[in-house]
C-alpha positions as a Markdown table, in Angstrom:
| # | Residue | x | y | z |
|---|---|---|---|---|
| 1 | Met | -23.5 | -34.6 | -147.7 |
| 2 | Lys | -23.5 | -34.5 | -151.5 |
| 3 | Thr | -26.0 | -32.2 | -153.1 |
| 4 | Ile | -27.5 | -33.1 | -156.5 |
| 5 | Ala | -29.6 | -30.6 | -158.4 |
| 6 | Phe | -32.0 | -31.7 | -161.2 |
| 7 | Cys | -32.1 | -28.6 | -163.4 |
| 8 | Asn | -33.3 | -27.6 | -166.8 |
| 9 | Gln | -34.8 | -24.3 | -168.1 |
| 10 | Lys | -37.3 | -26.3 | -170.1 |
| 11 | Gly | -40.4 | -27.6 | -168.5 |
| 12 | Gly | -41.9 | -31.1 | -168.9 |
| 13 | Val | -38.5 | -32.8 | -169.1 |
| 14 | Gly | -39.0 | -35.0 | -165.9 |
| 15 | Lys | -37.1 | -33.0 | -163.3 |
| 16 | Thr | -39.6 | -33.8 | -160.5 |
| 17 | Thr | -40.0 | -37.5 | -161.5 |
| 18 | Ser | -36.2 | -37.9 | -161.7 |
| 19 | Ser | -35.7 | -36.1 | -158.3 |
| 20 | Leu | -38.2 | -38.4 | -156.6 |
| 21 | Val | -37.2 | -41.7 | -158.2 |
| 22 | Val | -33.4 | -41.1 | -157.7 |
| 23 | Ala | -34.0 | -40.1 | -154.1 |
| 24 | Asp | -36.1 | -43.2 | -153.5 |
| 25 | Ile | -33.5 | -45.4 | -155.1 |
| 26 | Leu | -30.7 | -43.9 | -153.0 |
| 27 | Ala | -32.8 | -44.3 | -149.8 |
| 28 | Ser | -34.4 | -47.7 | -150.5 |
| 29 | Ile | -31.8 | -49.6 | -152.5 |
| 30 | Tyr | -28.6 | -48.0 | -151.2 |
| 31 | Asn | -29.9 | -47.3 | -147.7 |
| 32 | Lys | -28.8 | -43.6 | -147.8 |
| 33 | Arg | -30.3 | -40.7 | -145.8 |
| 34 | Val | -31.7 | -38.2 | -148.3 |
| 35 | Leu | -33.1 | -34.7 | -147.9 |
| 36 | Ile | -35.2 | -33.4 | -150.8 |
| 37 | Ile | -35.7 | -29.7 | -151.2 |
| 38 | Asp | -38.6 | -28.6 | -153.4 |
| 39 | Leu | -37.6 | -25.3 | -155.1 |
| 40 | Asp | -40.4 | -25.4 | -157.7 |
| 41 | Pro | -43.6 | -23.4 | -156.9 |
| 42 | Gln | -45.6 | -25.9 | -158.9 |
| 43 | Leu | -45.3 | -28.0 | -155.7 |
| 44 | Asn | -45.2 | -31.3 | -157.5 |
| 45 | Thr | -42.5 | -32.8 | -155.3 |
| 46 | Ser | -44.2 | -31.6 | -152.1 |
| 47 | Thr | -47.6 | -32.9 | -153.1 |
| 48 | Gly | -46.2 | -36.1 | -154.5 |
| 49 | Leu | -44.6 | -36.9 | -151.1 |
| 50 | Gly | -47.8 | -35.9 | -149.3 |
| 51 | Val | -46.2 | -33.1 | -147.3 |
| 52 | Tyr | -47.7 | -30.0 | -148.8 |
| 53 | Glu | -49.7 | -27.9 | -146.4 |
| 54 | Ala | -50.7 | -24.3 | -147.3 |
| 55 | Gly | -49.0 | -21.8 | -145.1 |
| 56 | Ala | -46.9 | -24.3 | -143.2 |
| 57 | Pro | -43.1 | -23.7 | -142.7 |
| 58 | Cys | -41.3 | -24.3 | -146.0 |
| 59 | Val | -38.3 | -23.3 | -148.1 |
| 60 | Ala | -39.8 | -19.8 | -148.7 |
| 61 | His | -39.3 | -19.0 | -145.0 |
| 62 | Leu | -35.7 | -20.0 | -145.2 |
| 63 | Leu | -35.1 | -17.6 | -148.1 |
| 64 | Val | -36.6 | -14.5 | -146.5 |
| 65 | Asp | -35.5 | -15.1 | -142.8 |
| 66 | Lys | -31.9 | -15.9 | -142.0 |
| 67 | Glu | -32.9 | -16.5 | -138.4 |
| 68 | Tyr | -35.7 | -19.0 | -139.2 |
| 69 | Asp | -35.4 | -22.4 | -137.6 |
| 70 | Val | -34.7 | -24.9 | -140.4 |
| 71 | Glu | -35.9 | -27.7 | -138.2 |
| 72 | Lys | -39.5 | -26.4 | -138.5 |
| 73 | Thr | -39.4 | -26.8 | -142.3 |
| 74 | Ile | -38.2 | -30.5 | -142.4 |
| 75 | Lys | -41.0 | -33.0 | -143.0 |
| 76 | His | -40.7 | -36.8 | -142.7 |
| 77 | Thr | -42.1 | -39.0 | -145.4 |
| 78 | Arg | -43.3 | -42.6 | -145.6 |
| 79 | Asn | -39.8 | -43.6 | -146.4 |
| 80 | Lys | -37.8 | -43.5 | -143.2 |
| 81 | Asn | -34.7 | -42.5 | -145.1 |
| 82 | Ile | -36.2 | -39.5 | -146.9 |
| 83 | Asp | -37.0 | -36.1 | -145.4 |
| 84 | Val | -38.2 | -33.1 | -147.4 |
| 85 | Ile | -38.3 | -29.3 | -147.1 |
| 86 | Pro | -41.5 | -28.5 | -149.0 |
| 87 | Cys | -42.3 | -25.6 | -151.2 |
| 88 | Asp | -45.3 | -23.3 | -151.0 |
| 89 | Lys | -47.1 | -21.1 | -153.5 |
| 90 | Gly | -45.6 | -18.1 | -151.7 |
| 91 | Leu | -42.1 | -19.0 | -153.1 |
| 92 | Asp | -42.5 | -16.5 | -155.9 |
| 93 | Leu | -43.2 | -13.7 | -153.4 |
| 94 | Ala | -40.3 | -14.9 | -151.3 |
| 95 | Asn | -38.0 | -14.6 | -154.3 |
| 96 | Gln | -39.1 | -11.0 | -154.7 |
| 97 | Gln | -38.7 | -10.2 | -151.0 |
| 98 | Ala | -35.2 | -11.7 | -151.0 |
| 99 | Leu | -34.2 | -9.5 | -153.9 |
| 100 | Met | -35.2 | -6.4 | -151.9 |
| 101 | Asp | -33.4 | -7.4 | -148.7 |
| 102 | Thr | -29.9 | -6.1 | -148.8 |
| 103 | Thr | -29.0 | -7.1 | -145.3 |
| 104 | Asn | -27.9 | -10.7 | -146.2 |
| 105 | Val | -25.8 | -12.1 | -149.0 |
| 106 | Leu | -28.4 | -13.0 | -151.6 |
| 107 | Gln | -27.1 | -16.3 | -152.9 |
| 108 | Phe | -26.1 | -17.9 | -149.6 |
| 109 | Arg | -29.4 | -17.7 | -147.6 |
| 110 | Leu | -30.4 | -21.3 | -148.2 |
| 111 | Arg | -26.9 | -22.7 | -147.8 |
| 112 | Ser | -26.5 | -21.2 | -144.3 |
| 113 | His | -29.7 | -23.0 | -143.2 |
| 114 | Ile | -28.8 | -26.4 | -144.7 |
| 115 | Arg | -25.3 | -26.4 | -143.2 |
| 116 | Lys | -27.0 | -26.8 | -139.8 |
| 117 | Val | -28.5 | -30.2 | -140.7 |
| 118 | Arg | -26.1 | -31.5 | -143.4 |
| 119 | Asp | -24.4 | -34.0 | -141.0 |
| 120 | Arg | -27.5 | -36.1 | -140.7 |
| 121 | Tyr | -27.9 | -36.8 | -144.5 |
| 122 | Asp | -25.8 | -38.5 | -147.2 |
| 123 | Tyr | -27.5 | -36.8 | -150.1 |
| 124 | Cys | -29.5 | -33.6 | -150.7 |
| 125 | Ile | -31.7 | -33.6 | -153.8 |
| 126 | Leu | -32.9 | -30.3 | -155.3 |
| 127 | Asp | -35.9 | -30.2 | -157.6 |
| 128 | Cys | -35.3 | -26.9 | -159.4 |
| 129 | Pro | -37.9 | -24.9 | -161.3 |
| 130 | Thr | -37.6 | -23.9 | -164.9 |
| 131 | Ala | -36.6 | -20.4 | -163.9 |
| 132 | Val | -32.9 | -21.2 | -163.4 |
| 133 | Lys | -32.0 | -17.6 | -162.7 |
| 134 | Asn | -34.4 | -16.8 | -159.9 |
| 135 | Val | -33.3 | -16.4 | -156.3 |
| 136 | Ser | -34.4 | -19.8 | -155.0 |
| 137 | Thr | -32.6 | -21.7 | -157.8 |
| 138 | Ile | -29.4 | -19.6 | -157.4 |
| 139 | Asn | -29.5 | -20.3 | -153.7 |
| 140 | Gly | -29.8 | -24.0 | -154.3 |
| 141 | Leu | -27.0 | -24.1 | -156.9 |
| 142 | Ala | -24.8 | -22.1 | -154.5 |
| 143 | Phe | -24.2 | -25.3 | -152.4 |
| 144 | Thr | -24.7 | -27.9 | -155.2 |
| 145 | Asp | -22.0 | -30.4 | -156.0 |
| 146 | Asp | -23.5 | -32.1 | -159.0 |
| 147 | Val | -26.0 | -30.8 | -161.6 |
| 148 | Ile | -27.9 | -33.5 | -163.5 |
| 149 | Ile | -29.9 | -32.3 | -166.5 |
| 150 | Pro | -32.9 | -34.3 | -167.7 |
| 151 | Ile | -33.6 | -33.6 | -171.4 |
| 152 | Ser | -36.8 | -34.3 | -173.4 |
| 153 | Ala | -36.3 | -35.6 | -176.9 |
| 154 | Asp | -37.5 | -32.7 | -179.0 |
| 155 | Ser | -36.0 | -30.1 | -181.3 |
| 156 | Tyr | -35.6 | -27.5 | -178.6 |
| 157 | Ser | -33.9 | -29.6 | -176.0 |
| 158 | Leu | -30.4 | -28.4 | -176.6 |
| 159 | Asp | -31.5 | -24.7 | -176.1 |
| 160 | Gly | -32.4 | -25.5 | -172.5 |
| 161 | Leu | -29.1 | -27.3 | -172.1 |
| 162 | Lys | -27.1 | -24.3 | -173.3 |
| 163 | Asp | -28.9 | -22.0 | -170.8 |
| 164 | Val | -28.1 | -24.4 | -167.9 |
| 165 | Ile | -24.5 | -24.6 | -168.8 |
| 166 | Lys | -24.2 | -20.8 | -168.9 |
| 167 | Val | -25.8 | -20.5 | -165.4 |
| 168 | Ile | -23.5 | -23.1 | -164.0 |
| 169 | Asp | -20.5 | -21.3 | -165.3 |
| 170 | Asp | -21.7 | -18.1 | -163.6 |
| 171 | Ile | -22.3 | -20.0 | -160.3 |
| 172 | Lys | -18.7 | -21.2 | -160.3 |
| 173 | Glu | -17.7 | -17.6 | -159.2 |
| 174 | Tyr | -18.9 | -18.4 | -155.7 |
| 175 | Asn | -19.2 | -22.2 | -155.7 |
| 176 | Asp | -16.0 | -23.9 | -156.8 |
| 177 | Asn | -17.4 | -27.4 | -156.2 |
| 178 | Ile | -20.3 | -27.2 | -158.6 |
| 179 | Arg | -20.0 | -29.3 | -161.8 |
| 180 | Ile | -22.3 | -30.6 | -164.5 |
| 181 | Arg | -22.3 | -34.3 | -163.7 |
| 182 | Gly | -24.3 | -35.3 | -166.8 |
| 183 | Ala | -27.4 | -35.2 | -168.9 |
| 184 | Phe | -29.8 | -37.9 | -169.9 |
| 185 | Ile | -32.8 | -38.3 | -172.1 |
| 186 | Thr | -36.2 | -38.9 | -170.5 |
| 187 | Val | -39.4 | -40.3 | -172.0 |
| 188 | Phe | -37.2 | -42.1 | -174.6 |
| 189 | Glu | -38.9 | -43.9 | -177.5 |
| 190 | Asn | -37.2 | -45.9 | -180.2 |
| 191 | Thr | -37.8 | -43.2 | -182.9 |
| 192 | Asn | -35.6 | -41.2 | -185.2 |
| 193 | Ile | -36.1 | -38.0 | -183.3 |
| 194 | Cys | -35.2 | -39.5 | -180.0 |
| 195 | Arg | -32.1 | -41.1 | -181.4 |
| 196 | Glu | -31.1 | -37.9 | -183.1 |
| 197 | Val | -31.6 | -35.8 | -179.9 |
| 198 | Glu | -29.5 | -38.3 | -177.9 |
| 199 | Ala | -26.8 | -38.2 | -180.5 |
| 200 | Ser | -26.8 | -34.4 | -180.4 |
| 201 | Val | -26.5 | -34.5 | -176.6 |
| 202 | Arg | -23.6 | -36.9 | -176.8 |
| 203 | Glu | -21.9 | -34.7 | -179.4 |
| 204 | Ala | -22.4 | -31.5 | -177.2 |
| 205 | Leu | -21.4 | -33.1 | -173.9 |
| 206 | Gly | -19.1 | -35.9 | -174.7 |
| 207 | Asp | -18.4 | -38.0 | -171.6 |
| 208 | Leu | -20.9 | -35.8 | -169.6 |
| 209 | Ala | -23.8 | -37.5 | -171.5 |
| 210 | Phe | -25.0 | -40.5 | -169.5 |
| 211 | Lys | -25.2 | -43.8 | -171.3 |
| 212 | Thr | -28.5 | -44.4 | -169.7 |
| 213 | His | -31.8 | -43.0 | -171.0 |
| 214 | Ile | -35.2 | -43.3 | -169.4 |
| 215 | Arg | -37.8 | -45.1 | -171.6 |
| 216 | Lys | -41.3 | -43.8 | -171.8 |
| 217 | Cys | -43.5 | -45.7 | -169.3 |
| 218 | Val | -47.2 | -45.3 | -168.5 |
| 219 | Lys | -46.5 | -46.5 | -164.9 |
| 220 | Val | -44.9 | -43.1 | -164.1 |
| 221 | Lys | -48.1 | -41.2 | -164.5 |
| 222 | Glu | -50.2 | -44.0 | -163.0 |
| 223 | Ser | -48.1 | -43.9 | -159.8 |
| 224 | Thr | -48.9 | -40.3 | -159.2 |
| 225 | Phe | -52.6 | -41.0 | -159.3 |
| 226 | Ala | -52.1 | -43.9 | -157.0 |
| 227 | Glu | -50.1 | -41.6 | -154.6 |
| 228 | Gln | -47.3 | -44.1 | -154.4 |
| 229 | Ser | -43.6 | -43.8 | -155.3 |
| 230 | Leu | -42.7 | -45.4 | -158.6 |
| 231 | Leu | -40.7 | -48.1 | -156.7 |
| 232 | Glu | -43.7 | -48.9 | -154.6 |
| 233 | Tyr | -46.2 | -48.9 | -157.5 |
| 234 | Ala | -44.2 | -50.7 | -160.2 |
| 235 | Lys | -40.8 | -51.8 | -159.1 |
| 236 | Asp | -40.2 | -53.9 | -162.3 |
| 237 | Cys | -41.4 | -51.4 | -164.9 |
| 238 | Thr | -39.0 | -50.1 | -167.6 |
| 239 | Ala | -38.7 | -46.6 | -166.0 |
| 240 | Val | -37.5 | -48.1 | -162.7 |
| 241 | Val | -35.1 | -50.4 | -164.5 |
| 242 | Asp | -33.6 | -47.4 | -166.3 |
| 243 | Tyr | -33.4 | -45.2 | -163.2 |
| 244 | Leu | -31.7 | -48.0 | -161.3 |
| 245 | Ala | -29.1 | -48.1 | -164.2 |
| 246 | Leu | -28.8 | -44.3 | -164.1 |
| 247 | Val | -28.1 | -44.2 | -160.4 |
| 248 | Lys | -25.6 | -47.0 | -160.7 |
| 249 | Glu | -23.9 | -45.1 | -163.6 |
| 250 | Tyr | -23.9 | -41.9 | -161.5 |
| 251 | Leu | -22.3 | -43.6 | -158.5 |
| 252 | Glu | -19.6 | -45.4 | -160.5 |
């Protein structure tokens, strides 16, 4: 199982949308088995997949209880190839409790649970929160292979990029496999600022900057109101076309 983390310290860059669409493409187009883990207490991935239930077993239980049955947290979705471990509003409290518990190695709590089910999946997709240094994010990155960084086209975009790169360098102390696989621009428009930001990303990352960017597309927001995946709602829209190209580029 290969683990991919969508990560950026800035909010509103398309981490959740990218996590969901990439997972859907891997599952529906490439026929891969995918486990999504929602690490963001905003719950957008969990609610978007229709699996959020207040108080139900979720990723927070795995962080605070090393003996918890991971099977209880895994939920099936409408896509037969996609399962999800949802998040709960109690994740922030779980992060605090995990910090106070010194009986278990802090950064490996989630990894030990996921190892028990990894053989049944081809990919694990992590939707990380903006707090890249909290316990849940560090736990996810501790067993991540590839970090993909969505970037919004604004003047502060490179600040978030630098923070993620620093965190990844720190994580390498206990996860030799982790690497930054690349960064890409989301909500791209054919404007000077978007082109300038994309050029800055390419200059900063070189070959780690994906050639693909994701064009701004109203169908993305419409699909959330329709409670459908973007592939179901508008499989021919520009965002889907771009995400298909992004996944192809990633797999090459």
